[in-house]
Short mmCIF file of C-alpha atoms and ligand atoms in Angstrom, two decimals:
data_model
loop_
_atom_site.label_atom_id
_atom_site.label_comp_id
_atom_site.label_asym_id
_atom_site.label_seq_id
_atom_site.Cartn_x
_atom_site.Cartn_y
_atom_site.Cartn_z
CA UNK A 121 0.26 -0.12 -0.01
CA UNK A 122 2.60 2.47 1.20
CA UNK A 123 4.73 1.58 -1.76
CA UNK A 124 1.87 2.62 -4.24
CA UNK A 125 1.45 5.79 -2.66
CA UNK A 126 4.91 6.38 -2.90
CA UNK A 127 4.98 5.82 -6.93
CA UNK A 128 1.64 7.80 -6.94
CA UNK A 129 3.59 10.68 -5.31
CA UNK A 130 6.60 10.59 -7.16
CA UNK A 131 5.12 10.21 -10.69
CA UNK A 132 2.19 12.37 -10.23
CA UNK A 133 2.52 14.66 -12.88
CA UNK A 134 3.52 11.59 -15.45
CA UNK A 135 0.19 10.04 -14.52
CA UNK A 136 -1.82 13.30 -14.62
CA UNK A 137 -0.50 13.77 -18.02
CA UNK A 138 -1.55 10.31 -19.18
CA UNK A 139 -4.78 10.76 -17.68
CA UNK A 140 -5.48 13.73 -19.46
CA UNK A 141 -4.29 12.47 -22.88
CA UNK A 142 -6.59 9.20 -22.41
CA UNK A 143 -9.50 11.42 -21.64
CA UNK A 144 -8.52 13.74 -24.61
CA UNK A 145 -8.39 10.63 -27.01
CA UNK A 146 -11.74 9.21 -25.62
CA UNK A 147 -13.57 12.20 -26.15
CA UNK A 148 -12.25 12.67 -29.39
CA UNK A 149 -13.37 9.13 -30.14
CA UNK A 150 -16.59 9.32 -28.79
CA UNK A 151 -17.80 12.88 -30.40
CA UNK A 152 -16.63 11.93 -33.82
CA UNK A 153 -17.48 8.48 -33.66
CA UNK A 154 -21.09 9.42 -32.93
CA UNK A 155 -21.20 11.95 -36.00
CA UNK A 156 -19.39 9.36 -38.28
CA UNK A 157 -21.49 6.37 -36.44
CA UNK A 158 -24.72 8.21 -37.24
CA UNK A 159 -23.88 9.16 -40.60
CA UNK A 160 -22.71 5.72 -41.40
CA UNK A 161 -25.99 4.31 -40.07
CA UNK A 162 -28.20 6.57 -42.27
CA UNK A 163 -26.08 5.33 -45.01
CA UNK A 164 -26.65 2.19 -44.22
CA UNK A 165 -30.53 2.50 -44.44
CA UNK A 166 -30.50 4.72 -47.67
CA UNK A 167 -32.02 4.29 -51.02
CA UNK A 168 -28.58 4.46 -53.07
CA UNK A 169 -27.05 1.01 -53.35
CA UNK A 170 -23.40 2.37 -53.64
CA UNK A 171 -23.65 3.96 -50.24
CA UNK A 172 -25.15 0.97 -48.29
CA UNK A 173 -22.72 -1.16 -49.78
CA UNK A 174 -19.72 1.00 -48.48
CA UNK A 175 -21.11 1.23 -45.16
CA UNK A 176 -21.95 -2.80 -45.06
CA UNK A 177 -18.17 -3.36 -46.02
CA UNK A 178 -17.06 -0.92 -43.67
CA UNK A 179 -18.62 -2.10 -40.81
CA UNK A 180 -17.90 -5.54 -41.44
CA UNK A 181 -13.90 -4.94 -42.06
CA UNK A 182 -13.47 -3.08 -39.27
CA UNK A 183 -15.52 -5.18 -36.54
CA UNK A 184 -13.66 -8.05 -38.36
CA UNK A 185 -9.99 -6.85 -37.60
CA UNK A 186 -8.41 -6.21 -34.19
CA UNK A 187 -8.37 -2.47 -33.27
CA UNK A 188 -4.43 -3.03 -32.65
CA UNK A 189 -3.95 -3.79 -36.41
CA UNK A 190 -5.95 -0.76 -37.38
CA UNK A 191 -3.74 1.37 -35.05
CA UNK A 192 -0.95 0.35 -36.73
CA UNK A 193 -2.20 0.51 -40.30
CA UNK A 194 -3.29 4.22 -39.82
CA UNK A 195 0.13 4.90 -38.39
CA UNK A 196 2.01 3.60 -41.06
CA UNK A 197 -0.33 3.71 -43.50
CA UNK A 198 -1.34 7.32 -43.55
CA UNK A 199 2.68 8.82 -44.31
CA UNK A 200 2.58 5.81 -47.07
CA UNK A 201 -0.76 7.40 -48.66
CA UNK A 202 1.09 10.79 -48.46
CA UNK A 203 -0.61 12.45 -45.59
CA UNK A 204 1.98 13.71 -43.27
CA UNK A 205 0.64 14.78 -39.97
CA UNK A 206 3.25 17.60 -39.08
CA UNK A 207 5.40 16.31 -35.73
CA UNK A 208 4.13 19.18 -33.55
CA UNK A 209 5.60 18.47 -29.73
CA UNK A 210 2.98 20.38 -26.90
CA UNK A 211 4.11 19.55 -23.32
CA UNK A 212 6.30 16.33 -24.22
CA UNK A 213 3.20 14.97 -26.21
CA UNK A 214 3.72 14.24 -29.75
CA UNK A 215 0.55 15.60 -31.13
CA UNK A 216 1.05 14.11 -34.72
CA UNK A 217 0.87 10.40 -33.11
CA UNK A 218 -2.22 11.32 -31.24
CA UNK A 219 -3.83 12.42 -34.13
CA UNK A 220 -3.00 9.16 -35.82
CA UNK A 221 -4.08 7.06 -32.84
CA UNK A 222 -7.48 9.32 -32.44
CA UNK A 223 -8.06 8.64 -36.36
CA UNK A 224 -7.69 4.85 -35.84
CA UNK A 225 -10.12 4.87 -32.77
CA UNK A 226 -12.84 6.88 -34.76
CA UNK A 227 -12.48 4.76 -37.56
CA UNK A 228 -13.42 1.94 -35.02
CA UNK A 229 -15.82 3.05 -33.25
CA UNK A 230 -17.83 4.56 -36.00
CA UNK A 231 -18.42 1.10 -37.22
CA UNK A 232 -19.73 0.04 -33.82
CA UNK A 233 -21.66 3.25 -33.13
CA UNK A 234 -23.22 2.91 -36.59
CA UNK A 235 -24.48 -0.41 -35.75
CA UNK A 236 -25.80 0.76 -32.40
CA UNK A 237 -27.49 3.42 -34.26
CA UNK A 238 -28.99 1.38 -36.88
CA UNK A 239 -30.51 -1.16 -34.62
CA UNK A 240 -31.89 1.72 -32.20
CA UNK A 241 -33.70 3.21 -35.43
CA UNK A 242 -34.91 -0.04 -36.71
CA UNK A 243 -36.55 -1.07 -33.40
CA UNK A 244 -38.83 1.85 -34.07
CA UNK A 245 -42.29 0.27 -35.35
CA UNK A 246 -43.05 0.83 -38.63
CA UNK A 247 -46.17 2.33 -37.60
CA UNK A 248 -44.67 5.34 -36.55
CA UNK A 249 -43.06 6.28 -39.79
CA UNK A 250 -46.67 5.28 -41.44
CA UNK A 251 -48.37 7.52 -39.07
CA UNK A 252 -46.30 10.50 -39.50
CA UNK A 253 -46.15 10.30 -43.36
CA UNK A 254 -49.72 10.19 -43.46
CA UNK A 255 -49.78 13.45 -41.72
CA UNK A 256 -47.93 15.04 -44.45
CA UNK A 257 -44.66 14.90 -42.78
CA UNK A 258 -41.60 14.93 -44.89
CA UNK A 259 -39.03 12.03 -44.76
CA UNK A 260 -36.43 14.28 -42.75
CA UNK A 261 -39.21 15.44 -40.42
CA UNK A 262 -39.88 12.02 -40.09
CA UNK A 263 -36.62 10.89 -38.84
CA UNK A 264 -35.73 13.85 -36.61
CA UNK A 265 -38.88 14.50 -35.18
CA UNK A 266 -40.50 10.97 -34.87
CA UNK A 267 -37.88 8.16 -35.16
CA UNK A 268 -34.80 9.58 -33.91
CA UNK A 269 -36.27 10.84 -30.26
CA UNK A 270 -37.76 7.45 -29.63
CA UNK A 271 -34.61 5.41 -30.97
CA UNK A 272 -32.44 7.47 -28.34
CA UNK A 273 -34.14 5.72 -26.04
CA UNK A 274 -33.06 2.37 -27.26
CA UNK A 275 -29.75 3.39 -28.09
CA UNK A 276 -28.32 5.25 -24.98
CA UNK A 277 -27.67 2.11 -22.75
CA UNK A 278 -25.93 0.91 -25.86
CA UNK A 279 -23.93 4.11 -26.59
CA UNK A 280 -23.18 4.13 -22.81
CA UNK A 281 -21.49 0.61 -23.26
CA UNK A 282 -19.45 1.70 -25.99
CA UNK A 283 -18.51 4.68 -24.31
CA UNK A 284 -16.67 2.76 -21.99
CA UNK A 285 -15.49 0.38 -24.32
CA UNK A 286 -13.84 3.42 -26.32
CA UNK A 287 -11.91 4.41 -23.03
CA UNK A 288 -10.83 0.90 -22.55
CA UNK A 289 -9.75 0.57 -25.80
CA UNK A 290 -7.85 3.78 -25.85
CA UNK A 291 -5.45 1.97 -23.99
CA UNK A 292 -4.05 0.39 -27.27
CA UNK A 293 -2.84 3.44 -28.91
CA UNK A 294 0.34 3.20 -26.47
CA UNK A 295 1.89 0.86 -29.03
CA UNK A 296 2.32 3.66 -31.32
CA UNK A 297 4.03 5.67 -28.42
CA UNK A 298 1.48 8.02 -27.29
CA UNK A 299 1.89 8.83 -23.63
CA UNK A 300 -1.60 7.73 -22.31
CA UNK A 301 -2.36 6.16 -19.28
CA UNK A 302 -1.06 2.59 -20.27
CA UNK A 303 2.14 4.13 -21.96
CA UNK A 304 2.48 6.05 -18.69
CA UNK A 305 2.47 3.02 -16.63
CA UNK A 306 4.92 1.17 -18.69
CA UNK A 307 7.57 4.49 -18.59
CA UNK A 308 6.74 4.25 -15.07
CA UNK A 309 7.88 0.67 -14.56
CA UNK A 310 10.82 1.09 -16.52
CA UNK A 311 12.25 4.17 -14.61
CA UNK A 312 10.96 2.89 -11.07
CA UNK A 313 12.07 -0.67 -11.33
CA UNK A 314 8.64 -1.38 -9.81
CA UNK A 315 6.72 -3.95 -11.89
CA UNK A 316 3.15 -3.73 -10.29
CA UNK A 317 2.74 -0.71 -8.57
CA UNK A 318 2.20 1.28 -11.75
CA UNK A 319 -0.28 -1.43 -13.25
CA UNK A 320 -2.32 -1.27 -10.27
CA UNK A 321 -2.29 2.50 -10.18
CA UNK A 322 -3.53 3.08 -13.69
CA UNK A 323 -5.99 0.07 -13.34
CA UNK A 324 -7.60 2.55 -10.53
CA UNK A 325 -7.86 5.43 -12.67
CA UNK A 326 -9.56 3.59 -15.45
CA UNK A 327 -11.81 1.97 -13.31
CA UNK A 328 -12.51 5.36 -11.63
CA UNK A 329 -13.31 7.17 -15.15
CA UNK A 330 -15.44 4.33 -16.43
CA UNK A 331 -17.09 4.08 -12.95
CA UNK A 332 -17.96 7.93 -13.36
CA UNK A 333 -19.08 7.74 -16.86
CA UNK A 334 -21.47 4.90 -16.00
CA UNK A 335 -23.03 6.86 -13.23
CA UNK A 336 -23.40 9.57 -15.28
CA UNK A 337 -25.45 7.36 -18.01
CA UNK A 338 -27.17 5.82 -15.83
CA UNK A 339 -28.45 9.10 -14.69
CA UNK A 340 -29.42 10.13 -17.92
CA UNK A 341 -31.45 6.81 -19.07
CA UNK A 342 -33.08 7.21 -15.38
CA UNK A 343 -34.09 10.74 -16.80
CA UNK A 344 -34.68 9.65 -20.64
CA UNK A 345 -37.35 6.93 -19.22
CA UNK A 346 -39.35 9.29 -17.06
CA UNK A 347 -39.77 11.72 -19.94
CA UNK A 348 -40.04 9.49 -22.82
CA UNK A 349 -42.41 6.59 -22.18
CA UNK B 180 -73.51 12.83 -53.13
CA UNK B 181 -71.99 14.55 -55.91
CA UNK B 182 -68.56 14.48 -57.84
CA UNK B 183 -66.10 12.00 -56.95
CA UNK B 184 -63.46 12.94 -54.35
CA UNK B 185 -61.20 9.99 -55.38
CA UNK B 186 -61.37 7.60 -58.46
CA UNK B 187 -59.26 4.72 -58.63
CA UNK B 188 -58.95 3.55 -62.55
CA UNK B 189 -57.61 0.24 -62.94
CA UNK B 190 -55.31 0.31 -60.01
CA UNK B 191 -52.92 -2.79 -59.93
CA UNK B 192 -50.64 -3.76 -57.37
CA UNK B 193 -48.16 -6.62 -57.44
CA UNK B 194 -45.55 -7.21 -54.58
CA UNK B 195 -42.73 -8.87 -56.87
CA UNK B 196 -44.55 -11.52 -58.95
CA UNK B 197 -47.40 -11.71 -56.39
CA UNK B 198 -50.38 -9.79 -57.83
CA UNK B 199 -52.37 -8.21 -54.64
CA UNK B 200 -54.73 -5.66 -56.57
CA UNK B 201 -56.13 -7.02 -59.81
CA UNK B 202 -57.84 -3.95 -61.50
CA UNK B 203 -59.86 -1.94 -58.97
CA UNK B 204 -62.21 0.68 -60.51
CA UNK B 205 -63.80 2.56 -57.59
CA UNK B 206 -65.09 6.21 -56.98
CA UNK B 207 -65.33 7.76 -53.49
CA UNK B 208 -67.83 10.78 -53.77
CA UNK B 209 -68.00 13.83 -51.32
CA UNK B 210 -70.09 13.22 -48.17
CA UNK B 211 -69.82 9.41 -49.02
CA UNK B 212 -69.39 6.47 -46.56
CA UNK B 213 -67.95 3.44 -48.13
CA UNK B 214 -67.37 0.34 -46.52
CA UNK B 215 -64.76 -2.01 -47.90
CA UNK B 216 -64.99 -5.96 -46.71
CA UNK B 217 -63.42 -9.04 -47.49
CA UNK B 218 -61.31 -11.74 -46.44
CA UNK B 219 -57.79 -11.41 -44.81
CA UNK B 220 -54.97 -10.96 -47.40
CA UNK B 221 -57.66 -9.92 -49.97
CA UNK B 222 -56.13 -6.38 -50.45
CA UNK B 223 -57.99 -4.08 -48.40
CA UNK B 224 -55.27 -2.25 -46.62
CA UNK B 225 -53.38 -2.03 -49.84
CA UNK B 226 -56.24 -0.25 -51.41
CA UNK B 227 -56.20 2.33 -48.80
CA UNK B 228 -52.47 2.73 -48.45
CA UNK B 229 -52.42 3.38 -52.16
CA UNK B 230 -55.11 6.17 -52.00
CA UNK B 231 -52.62 8.53 -49.55
CA UNK B 232 -49.65 7.29 -51.60
CA UNK B 233 -48.12 4.91 -48.98
CA UNK B 234 -47.82 2.33 -51.50
CA UNK B 235 -46.83 2.83 -55.03
CA UNK B 236 -49.04 1.61 -57.93
CA UNK B 237 -48.14 -0.71 -60.23
CA UNK B 238 -50.93 0.26 -62.91
CA UNK B 239 -53.59 1.99 -63.38
CA UNK B 240 -54.08 5.52 -61.37
CA UNK B 241 -55.79 7.25 -58.55
CA UNK B 242 -57.05 10.82 -59.15
CA UNK B 243 -57.70 13.13 -55.91
CA UNK B 244 -60.13 16.11 -57.03
CA UNK B 245 -59.15 15.11 -60.67
CA UNK B 246 -55.36 15.07 -59.85
CA UNK B 247 -53.35 12.13 -61.04
CA UNK B 248 -51.24 10.83 -58.04
CA UNK B 249 -48.75 9.74 -60.51
CA UNK B 250 -48.44 13.37 -61.57
CA UNK B 251 -47.70 14.38 -57.90
CA UNK B 252 -43.96 15.25 -57.35
CA UNK B 253 -44.74 15.46 -53.42
CA UNK B 254 -47.39 13.50 -51.43
CA UNK B 255 -47.49 15.89 -48.58
CA UNK B 256 -50.24 17.68 -50.04
CA UNK B 257 -52.61 15.05 -50.75
CA UNK B 258 -51.79 13.26 -47.24
CA UNK B 259 -52.98 16.82 -45.33
CA UNK B 260 -56.14 16.24 -47.47
CA UNK B 261 -56.57 12.62 -46.81
CA UNK B 262 -56.47 11.68 -43.26
CA UNK B 263 -55.41 8.07 -42.33
CA UNK B 264 -56.29 6.04 -39.01
CA UNK B 265 -54.68 2.63 -38.44
CA UNK B 266 -55.19 -0.42 -36.90
CA UNK B 267 -52.73 -0.27 -34.17
CA UNK B 268 -53.20 3.80 -33.69
CA UNK B 269 -49.67 4.86 -33.92
CA UNK B 270 -49.87 7.60 -31.83
CA UNK B 271 -46.09 9.14 -31.19
CA UNK B 272 -45.43 7.69 -27.67
CA UNK B 273 -42.54 10.76 -27.14
CA UNK B 274 -45.41 13.18 -27.15
CA UNK B 275 -48.41 13.96 -24.98
CA UNK B 276 -52.12 14.11 -26.41
CA UNK B 277 -52.11 17.56 -27.32
CA UNK B 278 -48.62 17.29 -28.88
CA UNK B 279 -49.87 14.63 -31.15
CA UNK B 280 -52.66 16.29 -32.12
CA UNK B 281 -51.01 19.79 -32.56
CA UNK B 282 -47.62 18.62 -33.99
CA UNK B 283 -48.49 18.33 -37.66
CA UNK B 284 -50.79 21.37 -38.13
CA UNK B 285 -48.80 23.49 -36.34
CA UNK B 286 -45.25 22.25 -37.71
CA UNK B 287 -46.14 20.80 -41.35
CA UNK B 288 -48.85 23.16 -42.29
CA UNK B 289 -47.78 26.17 -39.94
CA UNK B 290 -51.09 26.98 -38.69
CA UNK B 291 -50.97 29.25 -35.69
CA UNK B 292 -50.40 27.84 -32.52
CA UNK B 293 -53.59 29.19 -30.63
CA UNK B 294 -55.95 28.53 -33.60
CA UNK B 295 -54.87 24.81 -33.59
CA UNK B 296 -54.93 24.82 -29.86
CA UNK B 297 -58.64 25.38 -30.01
CA UNK B 298 -59.48 23.11 -32.70
CA UNK B 299 -57.43 20.44 -30.88
CA UNK B 300 -59.42 20.95 -27.59
CA UNK B 301 -62.76 21.11 -29.57
CA UNK B 302 -61.97 17.52 -31.31
CA UNK B 303 -60.60 16.22 -27.92
CA UNK B 304 -63.92 17.11 -26.18
CA UNK B 305 -65.83 15.42 -29.59
CA UNK B 306 -63.97 12.24 -28.88
CA UNK B 307 -64.55 12.33 -24.97
CA UNK B 308 -61.08 13.08 -23.79
CA UNK B 309 -60.55 16.75 -23.17
CA UNK B 310 -59.07 15.85 -19.68
CA UNK B 311 -56.48 13.33 -21.16
CA UNK B 312 -54.80 16.13 -23.08
CA UNK B 313 -51.57 16.27 -21.33
CA UNK B 314 -50.79 12.64 -20.58
CA UNK B 315 -48.69 10.35 -22.86
CA UNK B 316 -50.40 7.50 -25.21
CA UNK B 317 -49.04 4.93 -22.73
CA UNK B 318 -51.41 6.06 -20.27
CA UNK B 319 -54.18 5.33 -22.12
CA UNK B 320 -56.19 2.35 -23.00
CA UNK B 321 -56.53 1.32 -26.64
CA UNK B 322 -59.96 2.61 -27.39
CA UNK B 323 -58.81 6.26 -25.78
CA UNK B 324 -55.69 5.99 -27.98
CA UNK B 325 -57.81 5.03 -31.18
CA UNK B 326 -60.07 8.17 -30.35
CA UNK B 327 -56.93 10.46 -30.08
CA UNK B 328 -55.46 8.89 -33.07
CA UNK B 329 -58.72 9.97 -34.77
CA UNK B 330 -58.79 13.35 -33.42
CA UNK B 331 -55.18 13.99 -34.63
CA UNK B 332 -55.96 12.88 -38.10
CA UNK B 333 -58.94 15.50 -37.97
CA UNK B 334 -56.90 18.22 -37.00
CA UNK B 335 -55.38 18.63 -40.37
CA UNK B 336 -58.78 19.20 -41.65
CA UNK B 337 -58.80 16.47 -44.12
CA UNK B 338 -61.35 16.27 -46.94
CA UNK B 339 -61.42 12.40 -46.67
CA UNK B 340 -60.86 9.86 -43.82
CA UNK B 341 -59.37 6.47 -44.37
CA UNK B 342 -59.90 4.08 -41.73
CA UNK B 343 -58.08 0.55 -41.88
CA UNK B 344 -59.77 -2.01 -39.28
CA UNK B 345 -59.65 0.84 -36.55
CA UNK B 346 -61.33 -1.70 -34.09
CA UNK B 347 -59.26 -5.10 -34.86
CA UNK B 348 -56.72 -4.50 -32.28
CA UNK B 349 -59.23 -3.34 -29.69
CA UNK B 350 -60.54 -5.32 -26.56
CA UNK B 351 -64.13 -6.25 -27.49
CA UNK B 352 -65.37 -3.78 -24.45
CA UNK B 353 -63.68 -0.69 -26.50
CA UNK B 354 -64.64 -1.23 -29.93
CA UNK B 355 -68.10 0.60 -29.15
CA UNK B 356 -66.86 3.74 -27.87
CA UNK B 357 -64.63 4.05 -31.32
CA UNK B 358 -67.53 3.35 -33.61
CA UNK B 359 -69.34 5.88 -31.59
CA UNK B 360 -67.02 8.58 -32.68
CA UNK B 361 -67.19 7.35 -36.06
CA UNK B 362 -70.68 7.06 -36.39
CA UNK B 363 -70.86 10.56 -35.13
CA UNK B 364 -68.45 11.76 -38.02
CA UNK B 365 -70.17 10.00 -40.56
CA UNK B 366 -73.02 11.89 -39.48
CA UNK B 367 -71.34 15.28 -39.82
CA UNK B 368 -70.89 14.65 -43.56
CA UNK B 369 -67.28 13.71 -43.67
CA UNK B 370 -66.29 11.41 -46.40
CA UNK B 371 -65.25 7.84 -45.56
CA UNK B 372 -63.32 5.34 -46.67
CA UNK B 373 -63.55 2.28 -44.06
CA UNK B 374 -62.06 -1.13 -44.02
CA UNK B 375 -63.62 -3.24 -40.94
CA UNK B 376 -64.65 -6.68 -40.06
CA UNK B 377 -67.64 -4.93 -37.77
CA UNK B 378 -70.70 -5.91 -40.08
CA UNK B 379 -73.28 -4.37 -37.86
CA UNK B 380 -71.35 -1.06 -37.81
CA UNK B 381 -71.07 -1.48 -41.66
CA UNK B 382 -74.74 -2.03 -42.08
CA UNK B 383 -75.79 1.21 -40.06
CA UNK B 384 -73.08 3.75 -41.23
CA UNK B 385 -72.35 2.47 -45.07
CA UNK B 386 -73.80 4.41 -48.01
CA UNK B 387 -72.04 2.03 -49.88
CA UNK B 388 -70.39 -1.31 -49.44
CA UNK B 389 -67.68 -2.93 -51.59
CA UNK B 390 -66.79 -6.70 -50.98
CA UNK B 391 -63.10 -7.28 -52.45
CA UNK B 392 -61.57 -10.95 -52.74
CA UNK B 393 -58.25 -11.81 -54.13
CA UNK B 394 -57.54 -8.30 -55.63
CA UNK B 395 -61.14 -7.77 -57.52
CA UNK B 396 -64.30 -6.16 -56.53
CA UNK B 397 -66.98 -8.88 -56.44
CA UNK B 398 -69.69 -7.02 -55.70
CA UNK B 399 -70.50 -3.29 -54.56
CA UNK B 400 -73.95 -1.89 -53.47
CA UNK B 401 -76.14 -1.00 -50.36
CA UNK B 402 -75.63 -2.35 -47.04
CA UNK B 403 -78.90 -4.18 -47.85
CA UNK B 404 -77.73 -5.69 -51.04
CA UNK B 405 -74.26 -6.78 -49.74
CA UNK B 406 -74.63 -7.22 -46.06
CA UNK B 407 -78.45 -8.10 -45.42
CA UNK B 408 -79.66 -9.89 -48.69
CA UNK B 409 -76.32 -11.02 -50.53
CA UNK B 410 -76.88 -12.91 -53.61
CA UNK B 411 -73.10 -13.77 -54.22
CA UNK B 412 -72.39 -16.91 -52.40
CA UNK B 413 -68.83 -16.08 -51.76
CA UNK B 414 -70.40 -13.12 -49.72
CA UNK B 415 -72.83 -15.24 -48.06
CA UNK B 416 -69.90 -17.77 -47.00
CA UNK B 417 -67.70 -14.74 -45.82
CA UNK B 418 -70.66 -13.48 -43.81
CA UNK B 419 -71.53 -16.96 -42.49
CA UNK B 420 -68.02 -17.00 -40.79
CA UNK B 421 -68.39 -13.65 -39.35
CA UNK B 422 -70.83 -14.25 -37.04
N1 LIG C 517 -44.93 -4.72 -47.94
C1 LIG C 517 -45.46 -6.32 -49.09
N2 LIG C 517 -44.86 -7.16 -49.44
C2 LIG C 517 -45.22 -8.56 -49.80
N3 LIG C 517 -46.63 -8.66 -49.89
C3 LIG C 517 -47.47 -7.83 -49.21
C4 LIG C 517 -46.99 -6.63 -48.53
N4 LIG C 517 -47.98 -6.12 -48.10
C5 LIG C 517 -48.80 -6.83 -48.38
N5 LIG C 517 -48.65 -7.92 -48.89
C6 LIG C 517 -49.62 -9.19 -49.15
O1 LIG C 517 -50.58 -8.38 -50.10
C7 LIG C 517 -51.83 -9.27 -49.82
C8 LIG C 517 -52.78 -8.06 -49.42
O2 LIG C 517 -52.53 -7.60 -48.22
P1 LIG C 517 -53.92 -6.40 -47.55
O3 LIG C 517 -52.77 -6.25 -46.18
O4 LIG C 517 -53.97 -5.58 -48.62
O5 LIG C 517 -54.74 -7.42 -47.10
P2 LIG C 517 -56.09 -7.14 -46.04
O6 LIG C 517 -57.08 -7.34 -47.30
O7 LIG C 517 -55.99 -5.77 -45.37
O8 LIG C 517 -55.78 -8.12 -45.27
P3 LIG C 517 -56.15 -8.41 -43.49
O9 LIG C 517 -57.52 -8.17 -43.33
O10 LIG C 517 -55.33 -9.14 -43.25
O11 LIG C 517 -55.61 -7.04 -42.93
C9 LIG C 517 -51.44 -10.25 -48.72
O12 LIG C 517 -51.22 -11.52 -49.19
C10 LIG C 517 -50.27 -9.88 -48.24
O13 LIG C 517 -49.46 -10.80 -47.54
MG1 LIG C 518 -55.43 -4.94 -43.63
#
């Protein structure tokens, strides 16, 4: 116990920095994952076959390959494709690596969020769309005013799970040298010659983050259930 | 009874290779109450759904006030004139009763909110549910939900109302209250097309009864001709099974 506190005290700023990077990457992933995931879900359900095919292939491929492979593919693949992210270093963190890692995670979670949103929308009874159309509503209005508000209720629990998965999955970008929590744990293990303590500490930090997130989510769920029947 | 509001001419509808409607000709005149009866799967719902363009036609055409549905680019206008009530009510569960009723007139047709509110309250009074205006549909019985669904459709001030088995999903003790609302509506002169299995009700409200079987109109006439003294053996068997 005392050695835990020792490590915690000594490497406080490293750990704080790692936590910050983990949070930043997770938030980026969730925000963009939700935007692209929703768009992808609409593509999957749209009337234009090529868009649908693209979304199908995309989701199948991303869900069928390990996230670790995706992270490396983006990290080494972007420069090969001629996309160079300038290596800007801010406060000891290489921004280009964070961008590359975030892109990989967004690409990954887009596929999962797409499926969540699609399932949520398709769980709404067909009669809802028909009743709305019969009142003269346009397709866009039907989607935004009738389908999506109801779908949200089904989507939120699954989306919450995905948020928590994203936070945990972000540890994988340590392999491309992003100084997030997992990477920080390894760094501390190397310099302190203490193999276990840093791992226990980051495990606790991960748990703390996901626990708080799940508390917030269940509060949101409760509120949704109260206002929407 | 004067000029037709809706004319259906040679309407055919197939799903893939399955032919569901095989040449329907039907006119609905202003103020008329037309009841469509027929066995399950005969195409009753499909006819109704073609009338407000919820299904596209395979062949033939439908004219609303002389306008061809095939030539319409958007169906919003048509649907504002042709209200529809469904078997499963389809109230919006995330909106209160009042929001359900007011949404389309206010947001789609952009009518002044105060005006729509007045009208909604009147309609709620008409269907006997004024005190339920602020509750969510889940709090209502099936019969109450269907009455709200009727009020919602009426609030668009439609010229024609389509009913697709409005009481089929209801517990028997709630059927009466919905039929009562429909009877009043019929008496007020609304043009109505009703698909129903309630033969007694049909005999009471219908100006004309259509019997459809396997996608064709087998017979049409007054309730007396079709329901009370039917000549066609198919109709006799059908009616016998209903009782
Ligand atoms: N989307 C669809 N795809 C394929 N077949 C369909 C579709 N909708 C309806 N059908 C078929 O068309 C036929 C007529 O259907 P319709 O719903 O019009 O019958 P109905 O007379 O309303 O029957 P019910 O009394 O059971 O409501 C049925 O055989 C049905 O299976
Ligand atoms: Mg039907």
